[in-house]
Amino acid sequence: MWAIGHQGNGKPCCLTRMIIRQYFDDLISLFFPPTCAGCDMPLTYGEHLICTVCWFHLPYTNGHRDSCNGSARLFWGRVQLAAVASYLYFMDDSRVQRILHRYKYRGCPEIGTLMGLRYGELLIATPPFNQIDVIVPVPLHRAKLRKRGYNQSAFFARGLSQVMQKPVVIDGLVRNRAADTQTRKTRYERHENVLNTFAMNNSRGLAGRHVLLVDDVLTTGATIEACASVLLAGGVADVSAVTIAKTV
Ligand SMILES: [Zn+2]
């Protein structure tokens, strides 16, 4: 039986607060059971954010094992990257789309951290990803950051960092202006739109290092191309890049 402790001054101790918090969380779960971000089914005991069935069925690219994977090929002839890989394939009306929608737009950035923890386990065993020095998330413009409240790529970076034991340099890149919405633009227009959008933060000691650039979804590659170009021009030794998903 639990002994409810006090600090001697009448205030509940840490253990008591934890137990009360657990009771409260259980009570909330009783009325509003947490559901899986991928399939919306209630999560069972021990599951967190994404259910076991979804983890099993997610479309993994395994691109980190293949230097000629689809994400890497996207940058051939555009910018020199040491390695590129995406964790999952992104398709419309899929588990991955639903997971990323909750991650980006429905206030659940912890999904990014979870993805980083899982993907980091694969990357630390795979050269050249296991030779990186620092992790830099693609930055959001201040206006977008205010509106959304968080930079989702920073949460992905945090999960990778925990497993790979490499620091996150959150402001290694700065975004000078907000990119217009990309959805109705041609590939060339998107490229023009992001060029000159980013700048390297020279006070963060990135020169001479191997930077792992991280973003959520890889579509045309224009954002990562622009960020990598800025980093390499600023004296970074190598740039690799990973994303949670890649559109197909
Ligand atoms: Zn599920």
XYZ file of C-alpha atoms and ligand atoms in Angstrom:
249
model
C 0.000 0.000 0.000
C 1.234 3.505 -0.863
C 2.251 5.715 2.021
C 1.129 9.249 1.270
C 4.007 11.390 2.470
C 4.338 14.916 3.664
C 7.360 17.166 3.765
C 6.849 17.915 7.446
C 5.384 21.327 6.707
C 1.920 20.033 5.835
C 2.572 20.173 2.061
C 2.328 16.955 0.007
C 5.671 15.517 -1.081
C 6.792 14.723 -4.603
C 5.467 11.141 -4.498
C 2.046 12.333 -3.382
C 1.915 14.853 -6.217
C 2.869 12.113 -8.703
C 0.125 9.819 -7.423
C -2.479 12.595 -7.553
C -1.339 13.458 -11.076
C -1.632 9.792 -12.129
C -5.171 9.564 -10.685
C -6.089 12.731 -12.531
C -4.647 11.460 -15.840
C -6.456 8.127 -15.414
C -9.723 9.964 -14.754
C -9.302 12.074 -17.901
C -8.472 8.931 -19.908
C -11.649 7.288 -18.674
C -13.818 9.955 -20.293
C -11.509 10.942 -23.146
C -9.394 7.880 -23.977
C -6.295 8.883 -25.968
C -6.458 7.681 -29.543
C -3.783 6.639 -32.005
C -2.594 9.434 -34.308
C -2.500 6.997 -37.232
C -5.830 5.136 -37.015
C -7.799 7.019 -34.319
C -8.446 3.794 -32.369
C -8.163 4.029 -28.565
C -4.637 3.345 -27.361
C -4.157 0.393 -25.057
C -2.014 0.181 -21.939
C 1.659 0.830 -22.724
C 0.972 2.477 -26.097
C 1.901 6.121 -26.512
C 0.611 8.381 -29.327
C 0.793 5.643 -32.007
C -0.602 2.120 -31.651
C 1.327 -1.102 -32.143
C -0.649 -1.997 -35.278
C 0.219 1.330 -36.917
C 3.922 1.003 -36.026
C 3.832 -2.424 -37.688
C 2.138 -1.182 -40.869
C 3.954 2.122 -41.375
C 5.640 2.335 -44.807
C 9.324 2.447 -43.841
C 11.673 3.503 -46.646
C 14.826 1.867 -45.179
C 16.597 4.577 -47.177
C 19.270 5.092 -44.520
C 20.851 1.816 -45.677
C 21.015 2.855 -49.348
C 23.081 5.874 -50.418
C 21.151 5.961 -53.722
C 17.693 6.074 -52.106
C 14.935 8.267 -53.550
C 15.461 11.092 -51.055
C 19.214 11.247 -51.798
C 18.698 11.136 -55.563
C 16.479 14.191 -55.342
C 19.565 16.314 -54.605
C 21.930 14.923 -57.203
C 23.232 17.794 -59.332
C 21.703 20.361 -56.967
C 23.743 20.413 -53.760
C 26.475 18.190 -52.308
C 25.063 16.270 -49.350
C 26.963 13.551 -47.480
C 23.796 11.467 -47.019
C 20.025 11.901 -47.129
C 17.275 9.615 -45.857
C 13.596 9.734 -44.956
C 12.023 7.457 -42.355
C 8.608 6.923 -43.994
C 6.771 7.265 -47.282
C 4.051 9.915 -47.304
C 0.877 9.251 -49.278
C -2.432 11.086 -49.275
C -5.119 9.660 -47.017
C -2.667 7.373 -45.242
C -1.591 6.639 -41.668
C 1.495 8.805 -42.204
C -0.603 11.746 -43.388
C -2.865 11.491 -40.335
C 0.111 11.179 -37.976
C 1.865 14.197 -39.485
C -1.334 16.231 -39.471
C -1.719 15.696 -35.730
C 1.983 16.419 -35.268
C 1.978 19.701 -37.168
C -1.485 21.173 -36.832
C -3.205 19.637 -33.842
C -0.787 20.558 -31.087
C 1.007 17.248 -30.697
C 4.712 17.954 -31.304
C 5.662 14.985 -29.084
C 4.980 12.804 -32.130
C 8.089 14.353 -33.703
C 10.173 13.485 -30.659
C 8.875 9.922 -30.753
C 9.757 9.639 -34.454
C 13.226 11.011 -33.687
C 13.758 8.456 -30.924
C 12.777 5.605 -33.235
C 14.698 6.827 -36.296
C 17.749 7.739 -34.209
C 18.079 4.061 -33.219
C 18.568 3.188 -36.889
C 20.786 6.148 -37.745
C 23.340 5.642 -34.960
C 24.191 2.276 -36.467
C 24.541 3.642 -40.008
C 27.465 5.584 -41.511
C 27.770 8.423 -42.317
C 24.811 9.387 -40.087
C 26.733 8.115 -37.050
C 29.545 10.566 -37.876
C 27.553 13.772 -37.551
C 28.577 16.428 -35.013
C 25.438 18.503 -34.518
C 21.742 18.515 -35.418
C 20.117 21.626 -36.906
C 16.344 21.792 -37.499
C 14.955 23.720 -40.458
C 13.689 26.927 -38.813
C 10.199 28.365 -39.007
C 9.683 32.064 -39.583
C 8.860 33.964 -36.389
C 5.314 34.731 -37.536
C 4.589 31.056 -38.215
C 6.262 30.081 -34.947
C 3.962 32.455 -33.062
C 0.885 31.105 -34.834
C 1.697 27.400 -34.363
C 3.440 27.823 -31.020
C 6.279 25.411 -31.813
C 8.729 24.420 -34.530
C 7.794 20.826 -35.249
C 11.220 20.024 -36.721
C 12.859 20.994 -33.414
C 10.890 18.232 -31.680
C 12.049 15.675 -34.260
C 15.607 16.967 -33.698
C 15.201 16.539 -29.931
C 14.286 12.851 -30.289
C 17.225 12.211 -32.633
C 19.537 14.051 -30.240
C 18.543 11.929 -27.247
C 19.395 8.699 -29.026
C 22.358 9.856 -31.124
C 23.897 11.795 -28.225
C 24.596 14.820 -30.416
C 23.594 18.372 -29.532
C 20.776 20.262 -31.242
C 21.731 23.757 -32.396
C 18.233 25.133 -32.563
C 19.225 28.502 -34.022
C 22.023 27.274 -36.292
C 19.922 28.582 -39.177
C 17.647 31.595 -39.141
C 14.742 32.280 -41.446
C 14.833 35.787 -42.820
C 11.386 35.871 -44.310
C 8.309 33.728 -44.374
C 8.042 31.573 -47.464
C 4.678 31.919 -49.196
C 2.517 28.850 -49.244
C 4.196 26.288 -51.490
C 1.206 24.247 -52.559
C 0.226 26.012 -55.806
C 3.729 26.773 -57.023
C 5.726 25.055 -59.725
C 8.991 23.398 -58.793
C 10.969 26.371 -60.149
C 8.817 28.888 -58.258
C 9.225 26.932 -55.007
C 12.984 26.916 -55.526
C 13.032 30.691 -56.074
C 10.764 31.154 -53.083
C 13.099 29.550 -50.564
C 16.405 30.744 -51.983
C 17.727 33.617 -49.881
C 15.182 32.790 -47.206
C 17.754 31.276 -44.810
C 20.979 32.478 -43.204
C 23.570 30.674 -41.083
C 24.025 31.844 -37.512
C 27.795 32.339 -37.457
C 27.945 32.535 -33.674
C 27.013 28.873 -33.238
C 30.343 27.307 -34.223
C 29.042 25.176 -37.089
C 32.012 25.852 -39.403
C 34.098 22.721 -39.946
C 31.421 20.430 -38.455
C 29.236 17.729 -39.980
C 25.678 19.031 -39.654
C 22.579 16.828 -39.712
C 19.763 18.960 -41.113
C 16.284 17.798 -40.096
C 12.824 18.570 -41.448
C 9.412 16.924 -41.306
C 8.436 16.203 -44.920
C 10.585 16.071 -48.053
C 8.663 17.133 -51.162
C 10.682 18.950 -53.831
C 13.776 19.292 -51.670
C 13.918 23.060 -52.222
C 14.002 23.897 -48.499
C 16.772 21.437 -47.650
C 18.691 22.468 -50.759
C 18.543 26.120 -49.703
C 19.508 25.360 -46.079
C 22.377 23.064 -47.086
C 23.696 25.605 -49.611
C 23.750 28.295 -46.931
C 25.544 26.002 -44.440
C 28.170 24.861 -46.952
C 28.785 28.438 -48.085
C 29.239 29.336 -44.400
C 32.074 26.830 -43.947
C 30.253 23.741 -42.646
C 32.346 20.667 -43.587
C 29.508 18.278 -44.442
C 25.745 18.357 -44.487
C 23.532 15.293 -44.198
C 19.749 15.483 -44.003
C 16.908 13.372 -42.641
C 13.159 13.852 -42.726
C 10.313 11.985 -41.094
C 8.643 11.372 -44.428
C 9.060 11.713 -48.167
C 6.210 12.246 -50.598
C 5.870 9.627 -53.318
Zn -3.056 3.133 -34.915
